[in-house]
Amino acid sequence: MPKRLTAQLLNTSMAAGRYYDDSGTGLHIYVRKSGSKSWSQKIRFGGKQIELGLGNYPMVSLAEARRIAAENKALAQRG
């Protein structure tokens, strides 16, 4: 079941893996075994799916990652 990421969740110790935000922008956070967290976004551009790195958490906050992801998605849709 899709789940919206929260700042409270991000500030806890999370198991390694990918956690998707249900904002509809393809935003997710990748948690490594070491505990470090980084933002990525999967978007479709020119008929191909690409993955963009958006930065590390907490240097890039949840709100900032969502804003960047929304801008990227809008740009991709415009071509």
PDB file of N, CA, C and O in Angstrom:
ATOM      1  N   MET A   1       0.847  -1.179   0.000  1.00  0.00           N
ATOM      2  CA  MET A   1       0.000   0.000   0.000  1.00  0.00           C
ATOM      3  C   MET A   1       0.891   1.240   0.000  1.00  0.00           C
ATOM      4  O   MET A   1       1.789   1.343   0.823  1.00  0.00           O
ATOM      5  N   PRO A   2       0.648   2.202  -0.908  1.00  0.00           N
ATOM      6  CA  PRO A   2       1.471   3.407  -0.957  1.00  0.00           C
ATOM      7  C   PRO A   2       1.391   4.182   0.345  1.00  0.00           C
ATOM      8  O   PRO A   2       0.363   4.220   1.001  1.00  0.00           O
ATOM      9  N   LYS A   3       2.493   4.802   0.695  1.00  0.00           N
ATOM     10  CA  LYS A   3       2.548   5.546   1.938  1.00  0.00           C
ATOM     11  C   LYS A   3       3.353   6.811   1.713  1.00  0.00           C
ATOM     12  O   LYS A   3       4.393   6.787   1.081  1.00  0.00           O
ATOM     13  N   ARG A   4       2.863   7.892   2.231  1.00  0.00           N
ATOM     14  CA  ARG A   4       3.540   9.173   2.110  1.00  0.00           C
ATOM     15  C   ARG A   4       4.659   9.228   3.140  1.00  0.00           C
ATOM     16  O   ARG A   4       4.455   8.922   4.309  1.00  0.00           O
ATOM     17  N   LEU A   5       5.847   9.620   2.691  1.00  0.00           N
ATOM     18  CA  LEU A   5       6.976   9.753   3.602  1.00  0.00           C
ATOM     19  C   LEU A   5       6.738  10.928   4.537  1.00  0.00           C
ATOM     20  O   LEU A   5       6.109  11.917   4.156  1.00  0.00           O
ATOM     21  N   THR A   6       7.254  10.818   5.757  1.00  0.00           N
ATOM     22  CA  THR A   6       7.138  11.907   6.727  1.00  0.00           C
ATOM     23  C   THR A   6       8.518  12.205   7.295  1.00  0.00           C
ATOM     24  O   THR A   6       9.404  11.347   7.299  1.00  0.00           O
ATOM     25  N   ALA A   7       8.696  13.425   7.795  1.00  0.00           N
ATOM     26  CA  ALA A   7       9.953  13.813   8.421  1.00  0.00           C
ATOM     27  C   ALA A   7      10.217  12.948   9.654  1.00  0.00           C
ATOM     28  O   ALA A   7      11.355  12.582   9.932  1.00  0.00           O
ATOM     29  N   GLN A   8       9.159  12.596  10.362  1.00  0.00           N
ATOM     30  CA  GLN A   8       9.301  11.752  11.548  1.00  0.00           C
ATOM     31  C   GLN A   8       9.874  10.383  11.173  1.00  0.00           C
ATOM     32  O   GLN A   8      10.779   9.888  11.837  1.00  0.00           O
ATOM     33  N   LEU A   9       9.387   9.792  10.104  1.00  0.00           N
ATOM     34  CA  LEU A   9       9.895   8.502   9.643  1.00  0.00           C
ATOM     35  C   LEU A   9      11.358   8.625   9.223  1.00  0.00           C
ATOM     36  O   LEU A   9      12.182   7.777   9.562  1.00  0.00           O
ATOM     37  N   LEU A  10      11.683   9.685   8.488  1.00  0.00           N
ATOM     38  CA  LEU A  10      13.049   9.865   7.994  1.00  0.00           C
ATOM     39  C   LEU A  10      14.057  10.057   9.115  1.00  0.00           C
ATOM     40  O   LEU A  10      15.234   9.740   8.948  1.00  0.00           O
ATOM     41  N   ASN A  11      13.612  10.569  10.252  1.00  0.00           N
ATOM     42  CA  ASN A  11      14.512  10.811  11.372  1.00  0.00           C
ATOM     43  C   ASN A  11      14.691   9.588  12.266  1.00  0.00           C
ATOM     44  O   ASN A  11      15.413   9.649  13.259  1.00  0.00           O
ATOM     45  N   THR A  12      14.056   8.481  11.913  1.00  0.00           N
ATOM     46  CA  THR A  12      14.227   7.249  12.672  1.00  0.00           C
ATOM     47  C   THR A  12      15.256   6.362  11.971  1.00  0.00           C
ATOM     48  O   THR A  12      15.644   6.611  10.840  1.00  0.00           O
ATOM     49  N   SER A  13      15.657   5.311  12.657  1.00  0.00           N
ATOM     50  CA  SER A  13      16.553   4.329  12.059  1.00  0.00           C
ATOM     51  C   SER A  13      15.705   3.439  11.147  1.00  0.00           C
ATOM     52  O   SER A  13      14.774   2.784  11.604  1.00  0.00           O
ATOM     53  N   MET A  14      16.013   3.450   9.855  1.00  0.00           N
ATOM     54  CA  MET A  14      15.224   2.704   8.877  1.00  0.00           C
ATOM     55  C   MET A  14      16.038   1.545   8.339  1.00  0.00           C
ATOM     56  O   MET A  14      17.252   1.655   8.193  1.00  0.00           O
ATOM     57  N   ALA A  15      15.368   0.448   8.033  1.00  0.00           N
ATOM     58  CA  ALA A  15      16.033  -0.703   7.423  1.00  0.00           C
ATOM     59  C   ALA A  15      16.490  -0.341   6.016  1.00  0.00           C
ATOM     60  O   ALA A  15      15.888   0.514   5.357  1.00  0.00           O
ATOM     61  N   ALA A  16      17.546  -0.962   5.539  1.00  0.00           N
ATOM     62  CA  ALA A  16      18.064  -0.700   4.193  1.00  0.00           C
ATOM     63  C   ALA A  16      16.988  -1.018   3.155  1.00  0.00           C
ATOM     64  O   ALA A  16      16.227  -1.975   3.307  1.00  0.00           O
ATOM     65  N   GLY A  17      16.937  -0.186   2.114  1.00  0.00           N
ATOM     66  CA  GLY A  17      15.980  -0.402   1.047  1.00  0.00           C
ATOM     67  C   GLY A  17      15.501   0.904   0.467  1.00  0.00           C
ATOM     68  O   GLY A  17      15.999   1.977   0.802  1.00  0.00           O
ATOM     69  N   ARG A  18      14.512   0.816  -0.430  1.00  0.00           N
ATOM     70  CA  ARG A  18      13.910   2.003  -1.053  1.00  0.00           C
ATOM     71  C   ARG A  18      12.539   2.235  -0.438  1.00  0.00           C
ATOM     72  O   ARG A  18      11.753   1.303  -0.299  1.00  0.00           O
ATOM     73  N   TYR A  19      12.271   3.496  -0.152  1.00  0.00           N
ATOM     74  CA  TYR A  19      10.988   3.906   0.405  1.00  0.00           C
ATOM     75  C   TYR A  19      10.402   4.956  -0.526  1.00  0.00           C
ATOM     76  O   TYR A  19      10.998   6.011  -0.735  1.00  0.00           O
ATOM     77  N   TYR A  20       9.240   4.663  -1.097  1.00  0.00           N
ATOM     78  CA  TYR A  20       8.625   5.536  -2.085  1.00  0.00           C
ATOM     79  C   TYR A  20       7.626   6.485  -1.434  1.00  0.00           C
ATOM     80  O   TYR A  20       6.930   6.123  -0.488  1.00  0.00           O
ATOM     81  N   ASP A  21       7.569   7.696  -1.964  1.00  0.00           N
ATOM     82  CA  ASP A  21       6.594   8.691  -1.540  1.00  0.00           C
ATOM     83  C   ASP A  21       5.428   8.615  -2.513  1.00  0.00           C
ATOM     84  O   ASP A  21       5.636   8.572  -3.723  1.00  0.00           O
ATOM     85  N   ASP A  22       4.216   8.642  -2.013  1.00  0.00           N
ATOM     86  CA  ASP A  22       3.055   8.487  -2.895  1.00  0.00           C
ATOM     87  C   ASP A  22       2.596   9.812  -3.506  1.00  0.00           C
ATOM     88  O   ASP A  22       1.451   9.960  -3.887  1.00  0.00           O
ATOM     89  N   SER A  23       3.519  10.749  -3.664  1.00  0.00           N
ATOM     90  CA  SER A  23       3.171  12.067  -4.212  1.00  0.00           C
ATOM     91  C   SER A  23       2.930  12.034  -5.723  1.00  0.00           C
ATOM     92  O   SER A  23       2.497  13.030  -6.292  1.00  0.00           O
ATOM     93  N   GLY A  24       3.251  10.939  -6.381  1.00  0.00           N
ATOM     94  CA  GLY A  24       3.019  10.821  -7.816  1.00  0.00           C
ATOM     95  C   GLY A  24       4.144  11.371  -8.666  1.00  0.00           C
ATOM     96  O   GLY A  24       3.999  11.505  -9.875  1.00  0.00           O
ATOM     97  N   THR A  25       5.278  11.681  -8.056  1.00  0.00           N
ATOM     98  CA  THR A  25       6.404  12.261  -8.795  1.00  0.00           C
ATOM     99  C   THR A  25       7.541  11.272  -9.003  1.00  0.00           C
ATOM    100  O   THR A  25       8.529  11.609  -9.643  1.00  0.00           O
ATOM    101  N   GLY A  26       7.415  10.066  -8.474  1.00  0.00           N
ATOM    102  CA  GLY A  26       8.485   9.077  -8.605  1.00  0.00           C
ATOM    103  C   GLY A  26       9.573   9.250  -7.561  1.00  0.00           C
ATOM    104  O   GLY A  26      10.632   8.633  -7.656  1.00  0.00           O
ATOM    105  N   LEU A  27       9.312  10.075  -6.560  1.00  0.00           N
ATOM    106  CA  LEU A  27      10.296  10.347  -5.515  1.00  0.00           C
ATOM    107  C   LEU A  27      10.434   9.164  -4.569  1.00  0.00           C
ATOM    108  O   LEU A  27       9.447   8.552  -4.167  1.00  0.00           O
ATOM    109  N   HIS A  28      11.676   8.829  -4.246  1.00  0.00           N
ATOM    110  CA  HIS A  28      11.914   7.811  -3.224  1.00  0.00           C
ATOM    111  C   HIS A  28      13.240   8.097  -2.530  1.00  0.00           C
ATOM    112  O   HIS A  28      14.067   8.859  -3.018  1.00  0.00           O
ATOM    113  N   ILE A  29      13.383   7.496  -1.363  1.00  0.00           N
ATOM    114  CA  ILE A  29      14.627   7.629  -0.619  1.00  0.00           C
ATOM    115  C   ILE A  29      15.263   6.247  -0.526  1.00  0.00           C
ATOM    116  O   ILE A  29      14.575   5.246  -0.304  1.00  0.00           O
ATOM    117  N   TYR A  30      16.547   6.218  -0.759  1.00  0.00           N
ATOM    118  CA  TYR A  30      17.301   4.963  -0.712  1.00  0.00           C
ATOM    119  C   TYR A  30      18.105   4.961   0.584  1.00  0.00           C
ATOM    120  O   TYR A  30      18.885   5.876   0.833  1.00  0.00           O
ATOM    121  N   VAL A  31      17.882   3.951   1.413  1.00  0.00           N
ATOM    122  CA  VAL A  31      18.595   3.812   2.680  1.00  0.00           C
ATOM    123  C   VAL A  31      19.606   2.689   2.517  1.00  0.00           C
ATOM    124  O   VAL A  31      19.248   1.558   2.181  1.00  0.00           O
ATOM    125  N   ARG A  32      20.874   3.015   2.733  1.00  0.00           N
ATOM    126  CA  ARG A  32      21.947   2.015   2.629  1.00  0.00           C
ATOM    127  C   ARG A  32      22.105   1.268   3.954  1.00  0.00           C
ATOM    128  O   ARG A  32      21.607   1.704   4.985  1.00  0.00           O
ATOM    129  N   LYS A  33      22.828   0.177   3.903  1.00  0.00           N
ATOM    130  CA  LYS A  33      23.073  -0.614   5.113  1.00  0.00           C
ATOM    131  C   LYS A  33      23.769   0.199   6.185  1.00  0.00           C
ATOM    132  O   LYS A  33      23.580  -0.021   7.373  1.00  0.00           O
ATOM    133  N   SER A  34      24.595   1.171   5.758  1.00  0.00           N
ATOM    134  CA  SER A  34      25.315   2.028   6.712  1.00  0.00           C
ATOM    135  C   SER A  34      24.374   3.006   7.408  1.00  0.00           C
ATOM    136  O   SER A  34      24.750   3.623   8.403  1.00  0.00           O
ATOM    137  N   GLY A  35      23.158   3.168   6.875  1.00  0.00           N
ATOM    138  CA  GLY A  35      22.190   4.086   7.455  1.00  0.00           C
ATOM    139  C   GLY A  35      22.093   5.408   6.708  1.00  0.00           C
ATOM    140  O   GLY A  35      21.197   6.202   6.982  1.00  0.00           O
ATOM    141  N   SER A  36      23.009   5.663   5.763  1.00  0.00           N
ATOM    142  CA  SER A  36      22.935   6.914   5.009  1.00  0.00           C
ATOM    143  C   SER A  36      21.726   6.872   4.070  1.00  0.00           C
ATOM    144  O   SER A  36      21.312   5.811   3.601  1.00  0.00           O
ATOM    145  N   LYS A  37      21.174   8.058   3.805  1.00  0.00           N
ATOM    146  CA  LYS A  37      19.944   8.160   3.023  1.00  0.00           C
ATOM    147  C   LYS A  37      20.145   9.139   1.877  1.00  0.00           C
ATOM    148  O   LYS A  37      20.717  10.211   2.066  1.00  0.00           O
ATOM    149  N   SER A  38      19.666   8.775   0.695  1.00  0.00           N
ATOM    150  CA  SER A  38      19.774   9.671  -0.453  1.00  0.00           C
ATOM    151  C   SER A  38      18.480   9.642  -1.263  1.00  0.00           C
ATOM    152  O   SER A  38      17.811   8.622  -1.362  1.00  0.00           O
ATOM    153  N   TRP A  39      18.148  10.808  -1.821  1.00  0.00           N
ATOM    154  CA  TRP A  39      16.941  10.966  -2.620  1.00  0.00           C
ATOM    155  C   TRP A  39      17.188  10.604  -4.072  1.00  0.00           C
ATOM    156  O   TRP A  39      18.230  10.927  -4.619  1.00  0.00           O
ATOM    157  N   SER A  40      16.197   9.977  -4.694  1.00  0.00           N
ATOM    158  CA  SER A  40      16.214   9.688  -6.125  1.00  0.00           C
ATOM    159  C   SER A  40      14.807   9.889  -6.670  1.00  0.00           C
ATOM    160  O   SER A  40      13.830   9.902  -5.920  1.00  0.00           O
ATOM    161  N   GLN A  41      14.752  10.039  -7.979  1.00  0.00           N
ATOM    162  CA  GLN A  41      13.464  10.191  -8.636  1.00  0.00           C
ATOM    163  C   GLN A  41      13.489   9.415  -9.939  1.00  0.00           C
ATOM    164  O   GLN A  41      14.436   9.531 -10.714  1.00  0.00           O
ATOM    165  N   LYS A  42      12.461   8.635 -10.169  1.00  0.00           N
ATOM    166  CA  LYS A  42      12.311   7.932 -11.436  1.00  0.00           C
ATOM    167  C   LYS A  42      11.266   8.672 -12.252  1.00  0.00           C
ATOM    168  O   LYS A  42      10.145   8.896 -11.787  1.00  0.00           O
ATOM    169  N   ILE A  43      11.665   9.091 -13.466  1.00  0.00           N
ATOM    170  CA  ILE A  43      10.729   9.759 -14.366  1.00  0.00           C
ATOM    171  C   ILE A  43      10.880   9.177 -15.767  1.00  0.00           C
ATOM    172  O   ILE A  43      11.893   8.574 -16.096  1.00  0.00           O
ATOM    173  N   ARG A  44       9.861   9.382 -16.577  1.00  0.00           N
ATOM    174  CA  ARG A  44       9.892   8.932 -17.962  1.00  0.00           C
ATOM    175  C   ARG A  44      10.123  10.163 -18.834  1.00  0.00           C
ATOM    176  O   ARG A  44       9.417  11.153 -18.731  1.00  0.00           O
ATOM    177  N   PHE A  45      11.155  10.068 -19.679  1.00  0.00           N
ATOM    178  CA  PHE A  45      11.491  11.181 -20.561  1.00  0.00           C
ATOM    179  C   PHE A  45      11.913  10.612 -21.908  1.00  0.00           C
ATOM    180  O   PHE A  45      12.780   9.747 -21.977  1.00  0.00           O
ATOM    181  N   GLY A  46      11.296  11.074 -22.947  1.00  0.00           N
ATOM    182  CA  GLY A  46      11.622  10.592 -24.286  1.00  0.00           C
ATOM    183  C   GLY A  46      11.365   9.103 -24.451  1.00  0.00           C
ATOM    184  O   GLY A  46      12.074   8.424 -25.183  1.00  0.00           O
ATOM    185  N   GLY A  47      10.349   8.592 -23.754  1.00  0.00           N
ATOM    186  CA  GLY A  47      10.008   7.181 -23.850  1.00  0.00           C
ATOM    187  C   GLY A  47      10.888   6.257 -23.020  1.00  0.00           C
ATOM    188  O   GLY A  47      10.726   5.047 -23.059  1.00  0.00           O
ATOM    189  N   LYS A  48      11.841   6.832 -22.282  1.00  0.00           N
ATOM    190  CA  LYS A  48      12.731   6.026 -21.450  1.00  0.00           C
ATOM    191  C   LYS A  48      12.592   6.424 -19.992  1.00  0.00           C
ATOM    192  O   LYS A  48      12.394   7.594 -19.675  1.00  0.00           O
ATOM    193  N   GLN A  49      12.696   5.438 -19.120  1.00  0.00           N
ATOM    194  CA  GLN A  49      12.682   5.723 -17.697  1.00  0.00           C
ATOM    195  C   GLN A  49      14.104   6.041 -17.250  1.00  0.00           C
ATOM    196  O   GLN A  49      15.031   5.292 -17.552  1.00  0.00           O
ATOM    197  N   ILE A  50      14.256   7.157 -16.562  1.00  0.00           N
ATOM    198  CA  ILE A  50      15.564   7.539 -16.038  1.00  0.00           C
ATOM    199  C   ILE A  50      15.459   7.782 -14.538  1.00  0.00           C
ATOM    200  O   ILE A  50      14.372   8.054 -14.024  1.00  0.00           O
ATOM    201  N   GLU A  51      16.572   7.641 -13.868  1.00  0.00           N
ATOM    202  CA  GLU A  51      16.617   7.881 -12.431  1.00  0.00           C
ATOM    203  C   GLU A  51      17.559   9.048 -12.162  1.00  0.00           C
ATOM    204  O   GLU A  51      18.702   9.049 -12.608  1.00  0.00           O
ATOM    205  N   LEU A  52      17.053  10.029 -11.444  1.00  0.00           N
ATOM    206  CA  LEU A  52      17.820  11.228 -11.118  1.00  0.00           C
ATOM    207  C   LEU A  52      18.165  11.224  -9.634  1.00  0.00           C
ATOM    208  O   LEU A  52      17.306  10.966  -8.803  1.00  0.00           O
ATOM    209  N   GLY A  53      19.396  11.540  -9.305  1.00  0.00           N
ATOM    210  CA  GLY A  53      19.793  11.713  -7.913  1.00  0.00           C
ATOM    211  C   GLY A  53      19.486  13.140  -7.493  1.00  0.00           C
ATOM    212  O   GLY A  53      19.794  14.092  -8.214  1.00  0.00           O
ATOM    213  N   LEU A  54      18.863  13.316  -6.334  1.00  0.00           N
ATOM    214  CA  LEU A  54      18.456  14.640  -5.873  1.00  0.00           C
ATOM    215  C   LEU A  54      19.255  15.121  -4.668  1.00  0.00           C
ATOM    216  O   LEU A  54      19.051  16.243  -4.224  1.00  0.00           O
ATOM    217  N   GLY A  55      20.120  14.283  -4.129  1.00  0.00           N
ATOM    218  CA  GLY A  55      20.931  14.693  -2.991  1.00  0.00           C
ATOM    219  C   GLY A  55      20.732  13.796  -1.789  1.00  0.00           C
ATOM    220  O   GLY A  55      19.904  12.886  -1.793  1.00  0.00           O
ATOM    221  N   ASN A  56      21.499  14.065  -0.761  1.00  0.00           N
ATOM    222  CA  ASN A  56      21.457  13.261   0.463  1.00  0.00           C
ATOM    223  C   ASN A  56      20.560  13.884   1.511  1.00  0.00           C
ATOM    224  O   ASN A  56      20.473  15.111   1.610  1.00  0.00           O
ATOM    225  N   TYR A  57      19.908  13.038   2.274  1.00  0.00           N
ATOM    226  CA  TYR A  57      19.142  13.481   3.431  1.00  0.00           C
ATOM    227  C   TYR A  57      20.089  13.483   4.621  1.00  0.00           C
ATOM    228  O   TYR A  57      20.868  12.567   4.757  1.00  0.00           O
ATOM    229  N   PRO A  58      20.134  14.483   5.450  1.00  0.00           N
ATOM    230  CA  PRO A  58      19.221  15.612   5.622  1.00  0.00           C
ATOM    231  C   PRO A  58      19.644  16.902   4.914  1.00  0.00           C
ATOM    232  O   PRO A  58      18.993  17.928   5.079  1.00  0.00           O
ATOM    233  N   MET A  59      20.714  16.882   4.127  1.00  0.00           N
ATOM    234  CA  MET A  59      21.106  18.106   3.412  1.00  0.00           C
ATOM    235  C   MET A  59      19.985  18.585   2.497  1.00  0.00           C
ATOM    236  O   MET A  59      19.782  19.789   2.328  1.00  0.00           O
ATOM    237  N   VAL A  60      19.259  17.660   1.887  1.00  0.00           N
ATOM    238  CA  VAL A  60      18.068  17.985   1.104  1.00  0.00           C
ATOM    239  C   VAL A  60      16.880  17.462   1.918  1.00  0.00           C
ATOM    240  O   VAL A  60      16.745  16.264   2.133  1.00  0.00           O
ATOM    241  N   SER A  61      16.066  18.392   2.399  1.00  0.00           N
ATOM    242  CA  SER A  61      14.929  18.019   3.248  1.00  0.00           C
ATOM    243  C   SER A  61      13.833  17.338   2.437  1.00  0.00           C
ATOM    244  O   SER A  61      13.844  17.367   1.199  1.00  0.00           O
ATOM    245  N   LEU A  62      12.875  16.771   3.123  1.00  0.00           N
ATOM    246  CA  LEU A  62      11.736  16.129   2.473  1.00  0.00           C
ATOM    247  C   LEU A  62      10.964  17.145   1.632  1.00  0.00           C
ATOM    248  O   LEU A  62      10.630  16.879   0.476  1.00  0.00           O
ATOM    249  N   ALA A  63      10.711  18.318   2.179  1.00  0.00           N
ATOM    250  CA  ALA A  63       9.968  19.345   1.445  1.00  0.00           C
ATOM    251  C   ALA A  63      10.733  19.773   0.192  1.00  0.00           C
ATOM    252  O   ALA A  63      10.139  19.940  -0.882  1.00  0.00           O
ATOM    253  N   GLU A  64      12.042  19.957   0.315  1.00  0.00           N
ATOM    254  CA  GLU A  64      12.857  20.360  -0.822  1.00  0.00           C
ATOM    255  C   GLU A  64      12.885  19.259  -1.882  1.00  0.00           C
ATOM    256  O   GLU A  64      12.797  19.529  -3.083  1.00  0.00           O
ATOM    257  N   ALA A  65      13.006  18.005  -1.466  1.00  0.00           N
ATOM    258  CA  ALA A  65      13.018  16.879  -2.406  1.00  0.00           C
ATOM    259  C   ALA A  65      11.695  16.806  -3.165  1.00  0.00           C
ATOM    260  O   ALA A  65      11.680  16.580  -4.376  1.00  0.00           O
ATOM    261  N   ARG A  66      10.587  17.032  -2.470  1.00  0.00           N
ATOM    262  CA  ARG A  66       9.280  17.016  -3.131  1.00  0.00           C
ATOM    263  C   ARG A  66       9.167  18.162  -4.136  1.00  0.00           C
ATOM    264  O   ARG A  66       8.618  17.991  -5.228  1.00  0.00           O
ATOM    265  N   ARG A  67       9.668  19.332  -3.780  1.00  0.00           N
ATOM    266  CA  ARG A  67       9.614  20.485  -4.672  1.00  0.00           C
ATOM    267  C   ARG A  67      10.438  20.226  -5.936  1.00  0.00           C
ATOM    268  O   ARG A  67       9.963  20.447  -7.058  1.00  0.00           O
ATOM    269  N   ILE A  68      11.651  19.718  -5.760  1.00  0.00           N
ATOM    270  CA  ILE A  68      12.528  19.416  -6.898  1.00  0.00           C
ATOM    271  C   ILE A  68      11.895  18.345  -7.791  1.00  0.00           C
ATOM    272  O   ILE A  68      11.904  18.452  -9.017  1.00  0.00           O
ATOM    273  N   ALA A  69      11.341  17.312  -7.165  1.00  0.00           N
ATOM    274  CA  ALA A  69      10.720  16.221  -7.929  1.00  0.00           C
ATOM    275  C   ALA A  69       9.535  16.730  -8.737  1.00  0.00           C
ATOM    276  O   ALA A  69       9.350  16.341  -9.895  1.00  0.00           O
ATOM    277  N   ALA A  70       8.731  17.614  -8.157  1.00  0.00           N
ATOM    278  CA  ALA A  70       7.584  18.172  -8.878  1.00  0.00           C
ATOM    279  C   ALA A  70       8.055  19.012 -10.068  1.00  0.00           C
ATOM    280  O   ALA A  70       7.480  18.937 -11.161  1.00  0.00           O
ATOM    281  N   GLU A  71       9.105  19.803  -9.877  1.00  0.00           N
ATOM    282  CA  GLU A  71       9.661  20.610 -10.969  1.00  0.00           C
ATOM    283  C   GLU A  71      10.205  19.719 -12.082  1.00  0.00           C
ATOM    284  O   GLU A  71       9.979  19.980 -13.261  1.00  0.00           O
ATOM    285  N   ASN A  72      10.937  18.677 -11.706  1.00  0.00           N
ATOM    286  CA  ASN A  72      11.495  17.756 -12.703  1.00  0.00           C
ATOM    287  C   ASN A  72      10.401  17.083 -13.514  1.00  0.00           C
ATOM    288  O   ASN A  72      10.511  16.931 -14.730  1.00  0.00           O
ATOM    289  N   LYS A  73       9.340  16.663 -12.828  1.00  0.00           N
ATOM    290  CA  LYS A  73       8.251  15.982 -13.520  1.00  0.00           C
ATOM    291  C   LYS A  73       7.572  16.943 -14.499  1.00  0.00           C
ATOM    292  O   LYS A  73       7.277  16.565 -15.634  1.00  0.00           O
ATOM    293  N   ALA A  74       7.371  18.188 -14.094  1.00  0.00           N
ATOM    294  CA  ALA A  74       6.747  19.176 -14.975  1.00  0.00           C
ATOM    295  C   ALA A  74       7.638  19.445 -16.187  1.00  0.00           C
ATOM    296  O   ALA A  74       7.140  19.542 -17.316  1.00  0.00           O
ATOM    297  N   LEU A  75       8.935  19.551 -15.973  1.00  0.00           N
ATOM    298  CA  LEU A  75       9.867  19.783 -17.079  1.00  0.00           C
ATOM    299  C   LEU A  75       9.861  18.611 -18.063  1.00  0.00           C
ATOM    300  O   LEU A  75       9.876  18.799 -19.277  1.00  0.00           O
ATOM    301  N   ALA A  76       9.827  17.401 -17.539  1.00  0.00           N
ATOM    302  CA  ALA A  76       9.829  16.207 -18.388  1.00  0.00           C
ATOM    303  C   ALA A  76       8.539  16.138 -19.210  1.00  0.00           C
ATOM    304  O   ALA A  76       8.571  15.742 -20.381  1.00  0.00           O
ATOM    305  N   GLN A  77       7.436  16.532 -18.615  1.00  0.00           N
ATOM    306  CA  GLN A  77       6.166  16.496 -19.337  1.00  0.00           C
ATOM    307  C   GLN A  77       6.125  17.526 -20.460  1.00  0.00           C
ATOM    308  O   GLN A  77       5.475  17.307 -21.470  1.00  0.00           O
ATOM    309  N   ARG A  78       6.820  18.639 -20.269  1.00  0.00           N
ATOM    310  CA  ARG A  78       6.870  19.671 -21.313  1.00  0.00           C
ATOM    311  C   ARG A  78       7.878  19.328 -22.401  1.00  0.00           C
ATOM    312  O   ARG A  78       7.910  19.960 -23.444  1.00  0.00           O
ATOM    313  N   GLY A  79       8.730  18.362 -22.107  1.00  0.00           N
ATOM    314  CA  GLY A  79       9.710  17.933 -23.093  1.00  0.00           C
ATOM    315  C   GLY A  79      11.003  18.680 -22.932  1.00  0.00           C
ATOM    316  O   GLY A  79      11.862  18.768 -23.710  1.00  0.00           O
TER     317      GLY A  79
END
